[in-house]
Coordinates of C-alpha atoms in Angstrom, one line a residue:
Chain A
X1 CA 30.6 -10.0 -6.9
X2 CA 27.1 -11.1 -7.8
X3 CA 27.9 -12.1 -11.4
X4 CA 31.2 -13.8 -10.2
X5 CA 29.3 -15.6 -7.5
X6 CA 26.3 -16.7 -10.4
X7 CA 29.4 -18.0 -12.8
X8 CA 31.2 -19.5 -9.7
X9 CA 27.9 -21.9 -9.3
X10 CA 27.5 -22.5 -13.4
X11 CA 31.4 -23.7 -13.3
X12 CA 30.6 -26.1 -10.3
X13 CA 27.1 -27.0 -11.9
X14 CA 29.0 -28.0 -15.2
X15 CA 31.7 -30.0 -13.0
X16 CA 29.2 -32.3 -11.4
X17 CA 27.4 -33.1 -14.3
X18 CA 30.7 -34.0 -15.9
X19 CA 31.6 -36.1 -13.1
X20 CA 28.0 -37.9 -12.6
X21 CA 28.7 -38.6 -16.8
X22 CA 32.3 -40.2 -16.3
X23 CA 31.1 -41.9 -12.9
X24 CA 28.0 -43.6 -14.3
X25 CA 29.4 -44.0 -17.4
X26 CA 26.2 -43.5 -19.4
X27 CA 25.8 -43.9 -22.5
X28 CA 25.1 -40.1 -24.7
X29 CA 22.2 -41.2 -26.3
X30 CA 20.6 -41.5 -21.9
X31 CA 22.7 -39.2 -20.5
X32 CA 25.1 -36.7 -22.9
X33 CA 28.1 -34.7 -22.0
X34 CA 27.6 -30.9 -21.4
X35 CA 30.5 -31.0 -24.3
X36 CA 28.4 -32.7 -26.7
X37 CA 25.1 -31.2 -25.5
X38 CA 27.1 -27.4 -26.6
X39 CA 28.5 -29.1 -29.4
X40 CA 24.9 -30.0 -30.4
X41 CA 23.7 -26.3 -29.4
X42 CA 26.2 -25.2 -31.6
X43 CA 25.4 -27.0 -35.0
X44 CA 21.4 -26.6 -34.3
X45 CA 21.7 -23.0 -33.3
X46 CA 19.6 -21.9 -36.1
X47 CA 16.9 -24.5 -34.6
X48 CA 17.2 -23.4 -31.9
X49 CA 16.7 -19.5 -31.9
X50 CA 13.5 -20.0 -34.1
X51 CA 11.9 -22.1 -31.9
X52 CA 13.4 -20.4 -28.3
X53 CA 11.8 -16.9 -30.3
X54 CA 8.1 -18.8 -30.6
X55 CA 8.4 -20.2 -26.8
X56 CA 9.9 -16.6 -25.7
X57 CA 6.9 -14.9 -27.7
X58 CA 4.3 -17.0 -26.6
X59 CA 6.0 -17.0 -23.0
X60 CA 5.8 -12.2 -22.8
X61 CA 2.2 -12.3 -24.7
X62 CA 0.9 -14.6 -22.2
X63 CA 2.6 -12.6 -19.3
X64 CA 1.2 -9.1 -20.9
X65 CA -2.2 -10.0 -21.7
X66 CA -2.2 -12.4 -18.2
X67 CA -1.3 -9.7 -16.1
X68 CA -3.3 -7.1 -18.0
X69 CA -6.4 -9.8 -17.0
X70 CA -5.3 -10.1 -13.4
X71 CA -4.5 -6.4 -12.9
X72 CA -8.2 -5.6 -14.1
X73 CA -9.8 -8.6 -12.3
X74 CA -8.3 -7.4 -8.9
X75 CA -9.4 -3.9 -9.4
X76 CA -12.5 -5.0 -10.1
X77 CA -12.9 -7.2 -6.9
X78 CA -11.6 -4.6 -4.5
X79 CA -14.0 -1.8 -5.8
X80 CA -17.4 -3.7 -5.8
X81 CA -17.7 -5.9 -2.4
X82 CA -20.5 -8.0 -4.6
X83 CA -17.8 -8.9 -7.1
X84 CA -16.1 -9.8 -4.6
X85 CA -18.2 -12.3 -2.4
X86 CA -19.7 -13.3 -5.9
X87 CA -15.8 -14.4 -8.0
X88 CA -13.9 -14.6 -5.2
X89 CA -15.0 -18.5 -4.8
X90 CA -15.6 -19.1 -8.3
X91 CA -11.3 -17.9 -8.5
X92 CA -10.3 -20.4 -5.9
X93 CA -12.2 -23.2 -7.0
X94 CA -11.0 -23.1 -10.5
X95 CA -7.4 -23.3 -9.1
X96 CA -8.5 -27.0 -8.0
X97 CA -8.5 -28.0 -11.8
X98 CA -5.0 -28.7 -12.7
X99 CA -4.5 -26.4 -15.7
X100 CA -2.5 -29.1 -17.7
X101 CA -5.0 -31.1 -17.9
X102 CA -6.8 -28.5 -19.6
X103 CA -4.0 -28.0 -22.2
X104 CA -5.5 -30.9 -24.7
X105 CA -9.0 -28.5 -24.4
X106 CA -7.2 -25.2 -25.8
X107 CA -5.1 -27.0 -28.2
X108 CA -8.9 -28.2 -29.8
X109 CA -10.7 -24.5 -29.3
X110 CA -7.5 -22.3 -30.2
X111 CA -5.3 -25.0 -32.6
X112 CA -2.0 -25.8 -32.9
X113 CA -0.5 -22.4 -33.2
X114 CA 0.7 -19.5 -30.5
X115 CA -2.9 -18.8 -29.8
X116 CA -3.6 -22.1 -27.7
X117 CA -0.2 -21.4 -25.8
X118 CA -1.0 -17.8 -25.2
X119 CA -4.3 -19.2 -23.4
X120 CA -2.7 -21.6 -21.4
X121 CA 0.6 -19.0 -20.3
X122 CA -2.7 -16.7 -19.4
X123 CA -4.4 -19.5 -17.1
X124 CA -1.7 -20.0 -15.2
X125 CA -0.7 -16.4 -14.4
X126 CA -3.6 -15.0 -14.2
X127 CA -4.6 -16.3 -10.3
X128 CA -1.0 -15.6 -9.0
X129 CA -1.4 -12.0 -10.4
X130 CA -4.8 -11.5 -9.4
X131 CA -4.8 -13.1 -6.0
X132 CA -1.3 -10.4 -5.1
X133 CA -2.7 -7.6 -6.4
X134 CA -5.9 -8.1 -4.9
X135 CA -4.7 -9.0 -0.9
X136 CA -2.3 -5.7 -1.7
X137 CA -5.3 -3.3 -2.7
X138 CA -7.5 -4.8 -0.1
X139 CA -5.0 -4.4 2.6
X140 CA -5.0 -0.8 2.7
X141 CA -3.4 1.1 5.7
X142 CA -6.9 2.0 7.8
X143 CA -5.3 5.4 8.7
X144 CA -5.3 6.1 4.8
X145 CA -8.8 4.8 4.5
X146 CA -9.7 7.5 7.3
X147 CA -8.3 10.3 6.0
X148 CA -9.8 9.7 2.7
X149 CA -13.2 9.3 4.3
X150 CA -12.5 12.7 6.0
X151 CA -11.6 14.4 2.5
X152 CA -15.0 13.1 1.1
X153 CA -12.7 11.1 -1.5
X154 CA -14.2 9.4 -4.5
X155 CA -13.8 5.5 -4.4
X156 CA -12.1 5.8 -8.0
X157 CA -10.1 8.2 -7.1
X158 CA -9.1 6.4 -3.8
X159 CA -8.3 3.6 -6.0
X160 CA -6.4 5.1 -8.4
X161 CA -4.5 7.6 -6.1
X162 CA -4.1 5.3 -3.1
X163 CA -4.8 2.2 -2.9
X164 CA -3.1 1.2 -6.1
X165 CA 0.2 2.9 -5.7
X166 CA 0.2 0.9 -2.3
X167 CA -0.7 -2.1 -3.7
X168 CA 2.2 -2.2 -6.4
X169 CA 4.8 -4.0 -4.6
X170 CA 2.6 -6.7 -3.7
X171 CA 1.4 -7.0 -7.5
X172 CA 5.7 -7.0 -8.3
X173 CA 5.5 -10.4 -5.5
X174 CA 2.5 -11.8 -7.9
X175 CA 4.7 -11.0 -11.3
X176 CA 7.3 -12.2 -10.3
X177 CA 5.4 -15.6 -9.6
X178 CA 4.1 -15.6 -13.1
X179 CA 7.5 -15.1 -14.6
X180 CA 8.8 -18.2 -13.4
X181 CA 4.9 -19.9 -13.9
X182 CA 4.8 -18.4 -17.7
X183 CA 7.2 -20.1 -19.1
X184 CA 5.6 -23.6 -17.9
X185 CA 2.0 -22.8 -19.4
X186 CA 3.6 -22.1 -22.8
X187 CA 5.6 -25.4 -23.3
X188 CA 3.0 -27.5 -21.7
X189 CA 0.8 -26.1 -24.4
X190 CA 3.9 -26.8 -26.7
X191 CA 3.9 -31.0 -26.1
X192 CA 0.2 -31.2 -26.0
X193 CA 0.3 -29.9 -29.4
X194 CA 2.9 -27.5 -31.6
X195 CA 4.5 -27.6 -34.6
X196 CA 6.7 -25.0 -33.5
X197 CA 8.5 -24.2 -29.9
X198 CA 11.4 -25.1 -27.3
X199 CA 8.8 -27.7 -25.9
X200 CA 7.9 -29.1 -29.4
X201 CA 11.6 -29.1 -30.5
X202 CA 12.5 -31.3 -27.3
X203 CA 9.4 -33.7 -27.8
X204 CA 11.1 -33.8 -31.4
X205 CA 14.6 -34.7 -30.2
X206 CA 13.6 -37.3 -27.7
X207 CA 11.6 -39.1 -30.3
X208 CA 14.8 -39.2 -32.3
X209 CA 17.0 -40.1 -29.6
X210 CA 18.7 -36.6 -29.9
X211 CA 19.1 -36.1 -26.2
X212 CA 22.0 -33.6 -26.6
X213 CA 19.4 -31.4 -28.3
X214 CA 16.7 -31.9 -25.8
X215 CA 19.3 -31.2 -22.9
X216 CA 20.2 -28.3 -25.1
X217 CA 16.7 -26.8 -25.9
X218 CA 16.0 -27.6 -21.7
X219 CA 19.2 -25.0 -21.4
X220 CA 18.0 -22.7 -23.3
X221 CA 14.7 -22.3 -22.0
X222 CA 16.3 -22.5 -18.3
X223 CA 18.2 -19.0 -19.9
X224 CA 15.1 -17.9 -20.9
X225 CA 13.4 -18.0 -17.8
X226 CA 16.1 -16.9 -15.8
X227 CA 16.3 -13.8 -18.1
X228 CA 12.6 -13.3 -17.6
X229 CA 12.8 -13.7 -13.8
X230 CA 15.5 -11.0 -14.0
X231 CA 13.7 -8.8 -15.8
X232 CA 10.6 -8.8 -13.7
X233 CA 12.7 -8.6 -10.5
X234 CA 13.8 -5.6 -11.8
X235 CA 10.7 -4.6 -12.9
X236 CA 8.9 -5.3 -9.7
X237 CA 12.0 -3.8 -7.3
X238 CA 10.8 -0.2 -9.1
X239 CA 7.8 -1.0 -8.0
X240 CA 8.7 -0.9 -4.5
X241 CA 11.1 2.0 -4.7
X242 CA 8.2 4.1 -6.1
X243 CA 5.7 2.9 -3.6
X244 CA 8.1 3.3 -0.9
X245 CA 9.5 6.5 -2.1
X246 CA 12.7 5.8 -2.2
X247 CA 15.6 5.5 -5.1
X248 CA 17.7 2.4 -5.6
X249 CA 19.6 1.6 -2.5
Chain B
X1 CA -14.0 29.3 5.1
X2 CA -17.2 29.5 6.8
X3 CA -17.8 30.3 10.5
X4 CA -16.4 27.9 12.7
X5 CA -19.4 26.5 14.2
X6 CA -19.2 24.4 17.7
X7 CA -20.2 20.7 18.3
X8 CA -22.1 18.7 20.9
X9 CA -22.1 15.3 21.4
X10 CA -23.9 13.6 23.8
X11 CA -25.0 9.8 24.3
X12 CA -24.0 6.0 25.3
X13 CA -21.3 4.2 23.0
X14 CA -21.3 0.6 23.3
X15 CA -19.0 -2.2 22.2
X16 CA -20.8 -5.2 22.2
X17 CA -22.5 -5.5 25.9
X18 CA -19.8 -3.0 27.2
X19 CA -20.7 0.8 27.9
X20 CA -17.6 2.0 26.5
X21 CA -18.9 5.9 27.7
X22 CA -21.3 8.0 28.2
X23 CA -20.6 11.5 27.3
X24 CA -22.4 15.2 27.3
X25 CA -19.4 17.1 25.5
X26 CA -19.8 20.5 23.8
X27 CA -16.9 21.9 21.8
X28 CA -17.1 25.5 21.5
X29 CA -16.9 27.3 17.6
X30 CA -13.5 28.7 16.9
X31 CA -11.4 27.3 19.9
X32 CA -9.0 24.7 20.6
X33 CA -11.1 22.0 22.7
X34 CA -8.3 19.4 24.4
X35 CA -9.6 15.9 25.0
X36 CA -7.9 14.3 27.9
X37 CA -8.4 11.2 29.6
X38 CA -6.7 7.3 30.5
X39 CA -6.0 4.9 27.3
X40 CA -9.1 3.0 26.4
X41 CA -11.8 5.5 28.1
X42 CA -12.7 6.1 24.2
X43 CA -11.1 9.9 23.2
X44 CA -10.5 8.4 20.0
X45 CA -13.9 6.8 19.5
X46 CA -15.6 10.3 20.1
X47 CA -13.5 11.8 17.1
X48 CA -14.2 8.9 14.8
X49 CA -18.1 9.1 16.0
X50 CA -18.1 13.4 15.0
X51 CA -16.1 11.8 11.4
X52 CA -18.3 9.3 10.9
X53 CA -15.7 6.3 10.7
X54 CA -15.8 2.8 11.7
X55 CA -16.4 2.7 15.3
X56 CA -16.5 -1.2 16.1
X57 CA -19.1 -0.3 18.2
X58 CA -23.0 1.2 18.8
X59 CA -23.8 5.3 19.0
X60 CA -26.8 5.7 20.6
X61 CA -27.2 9.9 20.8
X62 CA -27.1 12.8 18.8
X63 CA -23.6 14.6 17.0
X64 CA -24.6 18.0 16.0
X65 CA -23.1 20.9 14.6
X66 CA -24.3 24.7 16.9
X67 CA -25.3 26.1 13.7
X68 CA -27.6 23.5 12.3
X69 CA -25.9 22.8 9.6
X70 CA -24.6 18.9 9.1
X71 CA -21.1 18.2 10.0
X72 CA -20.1 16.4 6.8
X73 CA -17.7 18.0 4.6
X74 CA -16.6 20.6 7.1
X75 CA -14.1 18.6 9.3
X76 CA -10.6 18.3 8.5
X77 CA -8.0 15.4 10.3
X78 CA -4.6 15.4 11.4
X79 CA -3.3 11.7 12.9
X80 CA -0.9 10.5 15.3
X81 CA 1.1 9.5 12.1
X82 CA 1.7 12.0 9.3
X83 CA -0.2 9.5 6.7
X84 CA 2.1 11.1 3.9
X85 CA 1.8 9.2 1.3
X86 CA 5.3 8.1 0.2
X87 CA 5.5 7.7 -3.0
X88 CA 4.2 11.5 -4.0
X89 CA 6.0 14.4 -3.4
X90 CA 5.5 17.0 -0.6
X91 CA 3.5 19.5 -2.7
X92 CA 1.3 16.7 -3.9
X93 CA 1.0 15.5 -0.4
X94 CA -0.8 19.2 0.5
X95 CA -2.5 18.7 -2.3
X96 CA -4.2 15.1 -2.3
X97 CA -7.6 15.9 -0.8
X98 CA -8.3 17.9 -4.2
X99 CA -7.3 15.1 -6.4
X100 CA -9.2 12.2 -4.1
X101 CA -12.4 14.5 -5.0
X102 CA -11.4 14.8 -8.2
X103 CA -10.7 17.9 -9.1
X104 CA -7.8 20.5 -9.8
X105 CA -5.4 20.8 -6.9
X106 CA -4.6 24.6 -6.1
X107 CA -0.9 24.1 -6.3
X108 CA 0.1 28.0 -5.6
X109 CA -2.3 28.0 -2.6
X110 CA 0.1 24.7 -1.8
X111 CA 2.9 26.3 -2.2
X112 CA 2.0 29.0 0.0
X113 CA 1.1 26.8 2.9
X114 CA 4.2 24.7 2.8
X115 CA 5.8 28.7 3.0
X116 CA 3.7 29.2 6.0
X117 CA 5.1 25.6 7.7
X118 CA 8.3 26.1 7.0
X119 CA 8.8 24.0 4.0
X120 CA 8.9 25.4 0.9
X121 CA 12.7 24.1 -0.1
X122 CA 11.1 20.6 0.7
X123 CA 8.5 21.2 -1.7
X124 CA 9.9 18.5 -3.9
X125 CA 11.1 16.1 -1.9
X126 CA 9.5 12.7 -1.0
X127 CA 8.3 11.9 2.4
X128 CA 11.1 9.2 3.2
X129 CA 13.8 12.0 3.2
X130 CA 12.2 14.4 6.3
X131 CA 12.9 14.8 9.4
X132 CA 9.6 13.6 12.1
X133 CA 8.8 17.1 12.7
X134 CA 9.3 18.3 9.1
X135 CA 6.9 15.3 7.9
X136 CA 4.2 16.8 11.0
X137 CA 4.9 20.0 9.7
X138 CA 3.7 18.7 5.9
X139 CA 0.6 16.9 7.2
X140 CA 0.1 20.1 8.8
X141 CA 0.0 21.9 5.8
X142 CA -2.3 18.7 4.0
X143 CA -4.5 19.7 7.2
X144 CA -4.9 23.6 6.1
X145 CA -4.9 22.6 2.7
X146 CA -8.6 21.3 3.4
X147 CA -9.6 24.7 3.9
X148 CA -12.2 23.7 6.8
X149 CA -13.9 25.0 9.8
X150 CA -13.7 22.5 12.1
X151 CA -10.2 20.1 12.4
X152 CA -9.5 17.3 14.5
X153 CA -6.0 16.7 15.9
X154 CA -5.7 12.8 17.1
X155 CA -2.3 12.9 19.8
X156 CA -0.1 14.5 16.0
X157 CA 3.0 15.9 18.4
X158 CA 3.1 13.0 20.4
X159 CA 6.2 11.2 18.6
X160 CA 8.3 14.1 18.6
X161 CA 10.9 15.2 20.6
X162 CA 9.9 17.7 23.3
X163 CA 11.6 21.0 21.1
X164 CA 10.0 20.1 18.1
X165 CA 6.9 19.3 19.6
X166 CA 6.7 22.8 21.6
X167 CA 7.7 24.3 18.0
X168 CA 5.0 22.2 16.4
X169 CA 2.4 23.2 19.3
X170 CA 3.0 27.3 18.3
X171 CA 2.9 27.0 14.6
X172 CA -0.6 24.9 14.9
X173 CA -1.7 27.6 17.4
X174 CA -0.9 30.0 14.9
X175 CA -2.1 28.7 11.6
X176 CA -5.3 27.2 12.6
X177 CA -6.8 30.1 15.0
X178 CA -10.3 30.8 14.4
X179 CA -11.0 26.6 13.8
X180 CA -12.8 25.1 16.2
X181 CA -10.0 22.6 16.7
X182 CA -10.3 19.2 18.8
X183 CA -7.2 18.4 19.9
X184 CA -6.7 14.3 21.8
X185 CA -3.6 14.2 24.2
X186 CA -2.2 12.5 26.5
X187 CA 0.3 15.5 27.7
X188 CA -1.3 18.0 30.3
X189 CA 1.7 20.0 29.1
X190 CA 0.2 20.7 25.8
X191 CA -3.4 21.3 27.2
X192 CA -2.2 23.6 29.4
X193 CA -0.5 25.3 26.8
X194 CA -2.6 25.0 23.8
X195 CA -6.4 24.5 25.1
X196 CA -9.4 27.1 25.2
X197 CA -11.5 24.8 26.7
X198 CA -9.8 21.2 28.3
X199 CA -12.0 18.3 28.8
X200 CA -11.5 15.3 30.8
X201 CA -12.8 11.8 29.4
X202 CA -13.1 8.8 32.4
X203 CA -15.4 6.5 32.9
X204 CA -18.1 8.5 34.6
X205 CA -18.1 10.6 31.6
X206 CA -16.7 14.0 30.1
X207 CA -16.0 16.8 32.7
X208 CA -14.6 20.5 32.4
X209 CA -11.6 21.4 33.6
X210 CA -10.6 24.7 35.0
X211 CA -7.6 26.5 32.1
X212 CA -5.3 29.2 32.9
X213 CA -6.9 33.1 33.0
X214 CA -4.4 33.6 30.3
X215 CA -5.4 33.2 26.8
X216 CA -4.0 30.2 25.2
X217 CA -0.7 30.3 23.1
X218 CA 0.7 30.6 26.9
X219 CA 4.4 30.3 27.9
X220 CA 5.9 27.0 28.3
X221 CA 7.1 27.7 31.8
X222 CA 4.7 30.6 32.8
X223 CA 3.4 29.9 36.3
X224 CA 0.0 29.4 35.7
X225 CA 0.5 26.9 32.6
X226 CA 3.0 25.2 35.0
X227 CA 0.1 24.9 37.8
X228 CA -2.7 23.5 35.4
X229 CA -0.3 21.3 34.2
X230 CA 0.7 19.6 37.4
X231 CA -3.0 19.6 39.0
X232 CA -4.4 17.8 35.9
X233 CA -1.5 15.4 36.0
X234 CA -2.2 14.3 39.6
X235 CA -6.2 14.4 38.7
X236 CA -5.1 11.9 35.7
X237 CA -2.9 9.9 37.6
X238 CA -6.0 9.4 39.9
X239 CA -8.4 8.7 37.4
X240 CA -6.1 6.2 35.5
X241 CA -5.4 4.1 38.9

């Protein structure tokens, strides 16, 4: 039902797009059929992959090593109130810098490669998943917090046997933030400064006038984020079922 | 476990300007003390004060063990709500108070309490998929797993139904005599049936309360249970007013 429902809305999606292009009557080269923009996906395929397989690469490192960050940064600030009152600020106000405008920055200190796109996917994860995980460990059911007082529990071991199992469907709400996030931080990285990637290969096309190959690498990273978004979901819905103790409904 | 020493607790709570009580209570070693007394007059606060928890408020007075010894470590604590947690299994459940010190659980001592509560084919099963009593019956068992002298029982039968609660009532009777047990409720029913010693909280303070001549477990509908019962309901209702 789900998946006839999803290809219901692509078929309808496809239909209006062909309709705005045959009602405006736009030229290709400014708005492109989504005939000629698989046509063009089809003869650039090769293109394509090897550049969606950078952006993709770029896109899970930055997620791993972001959430990794944010996973241990949370901790951190839920186990040592000083940490706490001390990074807790220092977090929020570095959300007020835009992290685009920092992307011209990495691309000098990490270069043109994966690194600098790694470090930018990383910035713009990292507060989502720190900021969940961090409200979920901190708002620990008091009756649990009781009876581990009363059983002379360890705070490590109220961390690790509590108050992180708790915490694990609000770190899934934080992840699945970043999935959708992720993808963003990488090609930003990608126009400021790439000789390889979904968001170089469209800078690419544009400046040729290629717009069926820019609409097509824009489709394919919409895929890719989609399948990332699912993958997470999934990810974080176990999450829940374990902390809840329950199997898949 | 050690000899089940008894507790006295006597002194002024505030919260804020408010004298939330002031209480002279002594809870004999190896009995079942029950704490009665209106919503709000601070039952609850006197158990968190003997645990040490987060009051919200000021103790000014003394909290002392009859045999000299500090309280700490020697209390065990049974909630209104099971506090399973539901993402281990039942055994691990019993056994959580080993690992949040950090060390080796006793799973065959485990195993043999959750015999003792009735549980053992649930041994595997997670929380979610009990019954209310059953998942009473585990925390029970978490309870006894603690091995301690002294436990405090905050209201735990008072979201059951009224069978399961009387069942619950005779298997705590049974499995934690010779504990000094505190036990808050709002039910003269279960003082009357459970209690050693019941204890009255208002707002002029703590104050005794005749029990039955029988010795506590005592018969649901035996005369005398049924008599304590209905004079410290009226003496409630008159307190509450």
């Amino acid at each position: 039902m789900k998946f006839r429902d999803t290809l219901l809305a692509l078929l309808i999606g496809l239909g209006l797009w062909q309709m705005l292009v045959i009602v405006t009557q736009a030229p290709h080269f400014i708005l492109p059929s989504p005939w000629r923009v698989a046509l063009a996906a089809y003869k650039s395929r090769v293109v394509i992959v090897e550049n969606a397989w950078i952006t993709a690469t770029e896109v899970v490192l930055g997620l791993l090593i972001g959430t990794i960050l944010g996973v241990a940064t949370a901790i951190q600030l839920a186990i040592s109130k000083t940490a706490e009152r001390l990074m807790l600020p220092i977090l929020v106000f570095t959300q007020a810098v835009p992290v685009f405008a920092l992307a011209p920055l990495l691309t000098l200190w990490f270069g043109y490669g994966m690194g600098s796109k790694i470090v930018m996917a990383v910035l713009i994860i990292y507060f989502p998943v720190t900021s969940a995980f961090h409200d979920g460990l901190t708002r620990i059911d008091s009756g649990y917090r009781d009876l581990s007082i009363s059983m002379r529990a360890g705070t490590w071991h109220f961390m690790r046997h509590i108050q992180i199992p708790q915490a694990l469907p609000s770190l899934g709400t934080g992840l699945r933030l970043a999935a959708v996030y992720a993808p963003i931080g990488a090609v930003i990285g990608e126009w400021v400064g790439a000789s390889r990637g979904l968001g170089y290969l469209m800078l690419l096309a544009n400046g040729r006038a290629k717009i069926d190959l820019m609409f097509a690498s824009l489709i394919v990273l919409a895929c890719l984020t989609v399948i990332l978004h699912v993958a997470v979901g999934m990810l974080a819905s176990r999450l829940t079922w374990y902390a809840q103790g329950t199997s898949r409904p | 476990m050690n000899t089940s020493p008894g507790i006295t607790l006597r002194g002024q709570h505030r919260i804020g300007d408010r004298v939330l009580f002031n209480a002279d209570l002594h809870i004999p070693g190896a009995q079942w003390t029950c704490l009665l007394g209106p919503s709000g007059v601070g039952k609850s606060t006197i158990l968190r004060l003997i645990l040490d928890l987060e009051t919200g408020g000021d103790f000014n007075g003394s909290i002392a063990a009859t045999d000299g010894m500090p309280l700490a470590g020697r209390i065990s604590y049974m909630a209104q709500s099971d506090l399973l947690l539901p993402w281990l299994s039942v055994l691990d459940n019993v056994c959580i108070g080993a690992r949040l010190r950090g060390v080796a659980p006793d799973a065959d001592r485990a195993c043999d309490l959750l015999r003792r509560v009735g549980l053992s084919d649930h041994s595997g099963q997670k929380p979610a998929s009990l019954s209310g009593g059953m998942r009473q019956r585990a925390a029970l068992a978490r309870t006894l797993f603690e091995d301690r002298p002294i436990v405090f029982l905050d209201e735990p039968f008072s979201a059951l139904d009224a069978g399961t609660r009387a069942d619950m009532q005779e298997l705590a009777a049974e499995v934690l005599g010779g504990r000094t047990v505190l036990l808050i409720t709002h039910d003269p029913a279960e003082a009357a049936r459970l209690a050693d010693q019941i204890t009255v909280m208002s707002a002029q303070g703590t104050q005794n309360w005749p029990t039955p001549e029988t010795a506590a477990l005592r018969e649901i509908n035996a005369a005398e249970t049924l008599a304590c019962q209905a004079r410290l309901l009226s003496y409630l209702r008159g307190i509450a007013a």
